[in-house]
Amino acid sequence: MTSMSPYAPAPDSPLDVAGALLALLDDTTTEPRPDTQLEALTLAVAADLPVVLWGEPGIGKTAALTRLAEELDLPLTTVIASVHEPSDFSGLPIVGDDPAEQGVPMAPPDWAVRLVRAGRGLLFLDELSTAPPSVQAALLRLVLERRIGALRLPPGVRIVAAANPRSSAADGWELSPPLANRFVHLQWTHDQEVVVRGLGGTWPRATLPRLDAERLPAAVEYARRAVCGLLTARPGLVHRLPGSETRRGGPWPSPRSWDMTLRLIAFATAAGSSREVLSQLVRGAVGDGPGLELLASLDRMDLPDPEELLADPAAAELPERGDLRQAVLDAVVAAVRGRPDRARWDAAWALLVRALETGAPDLVVVPATTLASLRQGDWDVPASIERLAGVVTLSRRADDAAARSAVAVKGRR
């Protein structure tokens, strides 16, 4: 039997081997990969707006925040909102030497002090929907003003929360309307391909958007014009508190959330983000209904000026999307109706012919019929009308056939 030298290294313990295996499992990497929900999150973080991620348990919200903090090189501070008392967010009263003279200061918790010392960081408020109303009330000042007692968090700190829907939360609550209205709400779902590739060791990379410095003034002007234009036309959307408790706990329009929306549009425009990313952000700030109205108004803002089209119909560039092309043609006919003369009438016909040549024929039927009704007695019929007459006639025949078919079906009943 041989004895071991007292200087020989001891064999690895089972826990050491287990630790080595865990290290290998944790050894993952990241890669650039299109991910609209991750891009929306990073844009909102860049815009310094509080974000709440909504998703079912186990969907990867916490893991996404951990990767985000690593990629942005921000220290991550996780606070489970539901296990704290209101005083943990509003400050703990500390009696000083002379309370009658100096008052009673509100001391912040240690995690807030660490964030202030670091000067930057990502504050992650987890399990937000399981925090009782008293804790949610204490969070109001933290989320909006970044204050905890007498302490103010530095500008380099970003706030992101995560929440489960009430139906799947452990003893869950709806968010109170004042707290909900302070967040940009993003729905967090799983992508099967992302999960499979991530489990294989490669997750998508979360990077802050690259803002084009030359586009910043135009992005701000565009965002202000979009939001102000919509609210001028739809004043009822300035503030609309939902009627149901569930919807009040999500995004809804208010002056505060419209201000967030304006900021998000400016950032998305400067970053050249896709329409899908912008849609997630806008609807996450003011809700689906107002958000979709705003997106529709953005489409109209990007449409060409009818007067410019009438001035040079041969060089006109019409939108590819059918609904936008229809809107442009209707606007051109409306412009002719508002200021009718022979030259503008002829130019409108030339535009309709161009639309017929470059898009779906059925889109010109209604504008052509309306434009024909604007003809005055001394205006000669342009030759271009012959190219449109067949389309209009065919459309009318199809409508008549459909009407006859509907009458026949009704009669058989």
XYZ file of C-alpha atoms in Angstrom:
413
model
C 0.000 0.000 0.000
C 1.443 3.323 -1.058
C 1.046 6.506 0.921
C 0.407 9.912 -0.622
C 2.983 12.627 -0.262
C 1.766 15.442 2.004
C 2.739 17.831 -0.807
C 0.747 16.092 -3.563
C -2.427 17.869 -4.733
C -5.601 16.369 -3.284
C -7.990 14.791 -5.758
C -10.942 16.910 -6.812
C -13.919 16.586 -4.543
C -17.308 15.679 -6.061
C -18.459 19.255 -5.587
C -15.405 20.548 -7.450
C -16.253 18.316 -10.398
C -19.875 19.454 -10.223
C -18.692 23.054 -10.202
C -16.603 22.452 -13.314
C -19.627 20.996 -15.078
C -21.783 23.978 -14.046
C -19.119 26.336 -15.373
C -19.224 24.592 -18.735
C -23.017 24.820 -18.815
C -22.852 28.543 -18.008
C -20.266 29.171 -20.714
C -22.493 30.779 -23.371
C -21.937 33.474 -25.942
C -24.038 36.049 -27.786
C -24.521 36.979 -31.415
C -26.178 39.787 -33.364
C -29.667 38.600 -34.215
C -32.827 40.471 -35.238
C -35.120 40.471 -32.201
C -37.872 43.083 -32.200
C -38.831 42.754 -28.541
C -35.192 42.988 -27.436
C -34.664 46.019 -29.692
C -37.792 47.664 -28.260
C -36.481 47.062 -24.738
C -33.046 48.537 -25.475
C -34.613 51.592 -27.152
C -36.803 52.272 -24.123
C -33.779 51.834 -21.840
C -31.776 54.230 -24.007
C -34.636 56.734 -23.785
C -34.417 56.498 -19.984
C -38.014 55.374 -19.590
C -39.166 52.814 -17.001
C -40.155 49.547 -18.681
C -42.226 46.638 -17.416
C -41.960 43.273 -19.169
C -45.159 41.214 -19.110
C -44.939 37.484 -19.656
C -45.784 34.082 -18.272
C -43.498 32.539 -15.627
C -40.366 30.899 -17.009
C -40.481 32.857 -20.270
C -36.982 34.304 -19.804
C -37.645 37.843 -18.555
C -35.038 37.705 -15.798
C -32.472 36.058 -18.081
C -33.016 38.760 -20.712
C -32.418 41.492 -18.115
C -29.258 39.753 -16.917
C -27.889 39.579 -20.467
C -28.896 43.196 -21.073
C -26.950 44.361 -18.026
C -23.910 42.343 -19.110
C -23.969 43.650 -22.675
C -24.387 47.261 -21.538
C -21.767 46.818 -18.801
C -24.216 48.029 -16.158
C -24.204 46.628 -12.608
C -27.491 44.791 -12.089
C -29.418 45.358 -8.862
C -32.407 43.048 -8.434
C -35.140 43.955 -5.966
C -38.091 41.587 -5.452
C -40.845 44.134 -4.943
C -43.301 41.729 -3.323
C -41.037 40.839 -0.365
C -40.367 44.434 0.670
C -42.251 46.788 2.920
C -43.425 50.221 1.726
C -40.751 51.849 3.894
C -38.066 50.043 1.891
C -38.954 52.286 -1.069
C -40.135 55.451 0.647
C -37.256 55.440 3.178
C -36.840 54.325 6.772
C -37.356 57.053 9.409
C -34.202 57.641 11.446
C -34.329 59.782 14.589
C -31.467 62.276 14.680
C -29.951 64.356 17.470
C -32.739 66.927 17.567
C -35.879 65.863 15.690
C -37.664 69.094 16.649
C -35.014 71.114 14.837
C -33.734 68.803 12.138
C -36.795 66.655 11.532
C -36.714 62.907 10.978
C -34.717 61.955 7.869
C -35.829 59.033 5.665
C -32.856 56.713 5.234
C -32.616 54.800 1.924
C -31.941 51.034 1.764
C -28.446 49.722 1.116
C -29.087 48.765 -2.531
C -30.039 52.356 -3.339
C -26.869 53.639 -1.684
C -24.793 51.229 -3.778
C -26.436 52.482 -6.980
C -25.665 56.069 -6.053
C -22.049 55.223 -5.294
C -21.683 53.406 -8.605
C -23.295 56.320 -10.468
C -24.885 53.947 -12.963
C -26.691 50.631 -13.068
C -29.779 48.688 -14.033
C -32.406 48.498 -11.278
C -34.543 45.418 -11.858
C -37.867 45.390 -9.978
C -38.944 41.762 -10.228
C -42.369 40.254 -9.462
C -44.023 43.668 -9.695
C -47.528 42.256 -10.077
C -47.276 40.422 -6.739
C -46.526 43.626 -4.821
C -49.535 44.677 -2.707
C -51.132 48.103 -3.229
C -49.258 49.661 -0.302
C -45.909 48.719 -1.852
C -47.045 49.865 -5.289
C -47.911 53.250 -3.789
C -44.426 53.502 -2.290
C -42.906 52.713 -5.705
C -44.553 55.713 -7.391
C -41.878 58.203 -6.428
C -39.052 55.762 -7.147
C -40.279 55.051 -10.689
C -41.151 58.619 -11.660
C -38.749 60.820 -9.710
C -36.002 58.258 -8.993
C -36.160 59.189 -5.292
C -35.931 56.860 -2.283
C -36.346 58.802 0.921
C -33.887 61.682 0.811
C -31.764 59.972 -1.857
C -32.005 60.592 -5.592
C -30.757 57.949 -8.006
C -28.226 59.278 -10.550
C -29.136 59.731 -14.238
C -27.026 56.696 -15.137
C -29.513 54.334 -13.471
C -32.192 52.717 -15.630
C -35.318 51.017 -14.257
C -36.822 47.835 -15.697
C -39.527 45.727 -14.029
C -40.999 42.316 -14.752
C -44.492 41.088 -14.024
C -46.686 38.067 -14.601
C -50.320 38.422 -15.640
C -52.596 38.253 -12.631
C -53.967 34.888 -13.751
C -50.499 33.300 -13.520
C -48.960 35.356 -10.700
C -48.571 33.983 -7.202
C -51.174 35.921 -5.207
C -51.111 38.567 -7.922
C -52.534 42.074 -8.064
C -53.353 44.374 -10.937
C -51.010 47.330 -11.160
C -52.539 50.505 -9.783
C -53.387 53.058 -12.512
C -50.842 55.655 -11.274
C -48.032 53.080 -11.279
C -49.051 51.502 -14.578
C -49.108 54.907 -16.278
C -45.440 55.447 -15.366
C -44.209 52.449 -17.392
C -43.759 51.438 -21.003
C -45.432 48.012 -21.132
C -43.786 45.405 -23.362
C -45.187 41.925 -23.914
C -42.419 39.331 -23.529
C -42.888 36.111 -25.457
C -40.589 33.282 -26.397
C -39.275 32.591 -29.874
C -38.710 28.880 -30.435
C -35.654 29.432 -32.631
C -34.090 31.846 -30.129
C -34.669 29.421 -27.254
C -33.223 26.442 -29.135
C -30.152 28.369 -30.259
C -29.722 29.843 -26.776
C -29.872 26.442 -25.124
C -27.222 25.446 -27.640
C -24.994 28.147 -26.176
C -25.673 31.281 -28.244
C -28.174 33.943 -27.208
C -29.107 37.143 -29.074
C -27.026 40.185 -28.200
C -28.675 43.186 -26.566
C -27.018 46.377 -27.793
C -28.027 49.988 -27.412
C -29.330 51.476 -30.673
C -26.994 53.523 -32.827
C -28.521 56.981 -33.072
C -27.708 58.996 -36.183
C -26.452 62.349 -34.867
C -27.446 64.114 -38.071
C -31.044 62.929 -37.728
C -31.622 64.069 -34.153
C -33.277 67.469 -34.865
C -35.460 65.989 -37.604
C -36.408 63.053 -35.351
C -37.572 65.404 -32.591
C -39.552 67.541 -35.051
C -41.138 64.435 -36.584
C -42.126 63.033 -33.173
C -43.640 66.320 -32.013
C -45.546 66.771 -35.251
C -46.915 63.217 -35.056
C -48.150 63.363 -31.451
C -49.413 66.958 -31.580
C -51.157 66.362 -34.906
C -53.061 63.355 -33.590
C -54.075 64.995 -30.300
C -55.217 68.138 -32.129
C -57.515 66.041 -34.313
C -58.518 63.666 -31.495
C -58.599 65.696 -28.245
C -60.428 62.895 -26.460
C -57.227 60.835 -26.562
C -55.224 63.275 -24.440
C -56.414 61.553 -21.272
C -58.562 58.440 -21.257
C -58.634 56.308 -18.108
C -59.917 52.809 -18.982
C -63.110 51.625 -17.344
C -61.977 48.156 -16.272
C -59.480 47.400 -13.513
C -57.462 45.083 -15.751
C -56.993 47.658 -18.505
C -56.115 50.350 -15.971
C -53.186 48.165 -14.944
C -51.761 48.352 -18.474
C -50.863 51.157 -20.878
C -53.390 53.980 -21.358
C -53.219 57.533 -22.709
C -52.430 60.488 -20.479
C -50.245 63.585 -20.882
C -47.479 61.624 -19.141
C -47.691 58.600 -21.424
C -47.971 60.806 -24.537
C -44.745 62.501 -23.453
C -43.148 59.043 -23.230
C -44.549 58.208 -26.662
C -43.050 61.355 -28.169
C -39.657 60.405 -26.744
C -39.942 56.847 -28.052
C -40.846 58.014 -31.579
C -37.860 60.364 -31.605
C -35.476 57.596 -30.491
C -36.910 55.025 -32.909
C -36.692 57.515 -35.788
C -33.104 58.502 -34.977
C -32.166 54.834 -34.725
C -33.924 53.868 -37.965
C -35.944 51.182 -36.169
C -38.506 49.065 -37.966
C -42.238 49.681 -37.968
C -42.755 46.575 -35.803
C -40.430 47.896 -33.078
C -42.107 51.309 -33.152
C -45.514 49.653 -32.907
C -44.510 47.711 -29.782
C -43.197 50.867 -28.125
C -46.122 53.145 -29.003
C -48.786 50.607 -28.033
C -46.810 49.848 -24.870
C -46.992 53.496 -23.835
C -50.586 54.533 -24.640
C -52.397 51.260 -25.367
C -53.489 49.441 -28.498
C -56.316 51.714 -29.637
C -54.580 55.114 -29.350
C -51.297 53.544 -30.445
C -52.778 52.184 -33.663
C -54.396 55.553 -34.386
C -51.015 57.206 -33.968
C -49.361 54.681 -36.279
C -52.037 55.351 -38.897
C -51.444 59.080 -38.614
C -47.705 58.467 -39.057
C -48.517 56.697 -42.322
C -50.494 59.733 -43.483
C -47.633 62.056 -42.501
C -45.333 60.157 -44.846
C -47.718 60.406 -47.817
C -46.778 62.724 -50.699
C -48.435 66.147 -50.953
C -51.381 66.016 -53.419
C -50.427 69.431 -54.811
C -46.910 68.218 -55.620
C -48.357 65.184 -57.392
C -50.712 67.345 -59.430
C -47.845 69.670 -60.364
C -45.816 66.842 -61.946
C -47.867 63.649 -62.394
C -45.291 62.057 -64.701
C -42.690 61.993 -61.904
C -45.112 60.960 -59.164
C -44.046 58.138 -56.847
C -47.072 56.415 -55.336
C -46.954 54.205 -52.208
C -46.722 50.467 -52.719
C -49.139 49.583 -49.902
C -52.689 49.448 -51.205
C -54.329 51.346 -48.352
C -51.778 54.153 -48.553
C -52.067 54.358 -52.348
C -55.850 54.569 -52.029
C -55.466 57.389 -49.493
C -53.158 59.325 -51.850
C -55.523 58.994 -54.818
C -58.487 60.062 -52.701
C -56.493 63.083 -51.470
C -55.638 64.066 -55.057
C -59.302 63.964 -56.088
C -60.251 65.931 -52.973
C -57.651 68.571 -53.893
C -59.174 68.921 -57.368
C -62.642 69.208 -55.851
C -61.417 71.942 -53.509
C -59.878 73.987 -56.343
C -61.203 72.739 -59.662
C -59.747 73.789 -63.010
C -59.069 72.045 -66.292
C -55.307 71.608 -65.856
C -55.643 70.082 -62.381
C -58.439 67.791 -63.597
C -56.265 66.529 -66.472
C -53.296 66.039 -64.112
C -55.453 63.949 -61.785
C -56.437 61.682 -64.683
C -52.752 61.247 -65.556
C -52.079 60.207 -61.948
C -54.872 57.644 -62.048
C -53.424 56.168 -65.224
C -50.025 55.950 -63.542
C -51.641 54.206 -60.567
C -53.346 51.771 -62.952
C -50.008 50.922 -64.572
C -48.102 50.398 -61.325
C -50.616 48.883 -58.920
C -53.884 47.057 -58.386
C -56.542 48.250 -60.889
C -59.395 48.194 -58.367
C -57.778 51.027 -56.373
C -58.557 53.561 -59.120
C -62.238 52.733 -59.479
C -63.670 55.004 -56.780
C -61.292 57.939 -57.429
C -61.988 57.723 -61.178
C -65.744 57.716 -60.657
C -65.538 60.704 -58.314
C -63.156 62.592 -60.613
C -65.470 62.058 -63.582
C -68.311 63.652 -61.636
C -66.237 66.861 -61.257
C -66.103 67.516 -65.016
C -67.472 70.853 -66.128
C -69.280 71.396 -69.406
C -66.452 73.033 -71.372
C -63.799 70.493 -70.339
C -62.900 68.011 -73.033
C -62.631 64.389 -71.992
C -58.922 63.447 -71.927
C -57.772 60.459 -73.938
C -56.464 58.841 -70.778
C -60.026 58.220 -69.618
C -60.323 55.490 -72.245
C -57.650 53.501 -70.427
C -59.667 53.695 -67.212
C -63.121 53.177 -68.615
C -62.739 49.423 -68.919
C -61.629 49.058 -65.309
C -64.531 51.128 -63.987
C -67.058 49.271 -66.160
C -65.699 45.884 -65.129
C -65.841 46.899 -61.470
C -69.449 48.030 -61.795
C -70.405 44.780 -63.508
C -68.769 42.809 -60.696
C -70.646 44.870 -58.104
C -73.951 44.349 -59.955
C -73.321 40.611 -60.191
C -72.535 40.427 -56.497
C -75.696 42.361 -55.656
C -77.843 40.062 -57.825
C -76.270 37.019 -56.234
C -76.981 38.335 -52.756
C -80.634 38.994 -53.671
C -80.965 35.483 -55.108
C -79.524 33.872 -51.977
C -81.835 35.918 -49.790
C -84.821 34.877 -51.908
C -84.007 31.183 -51.556
C -84.033 31.575 -47.771
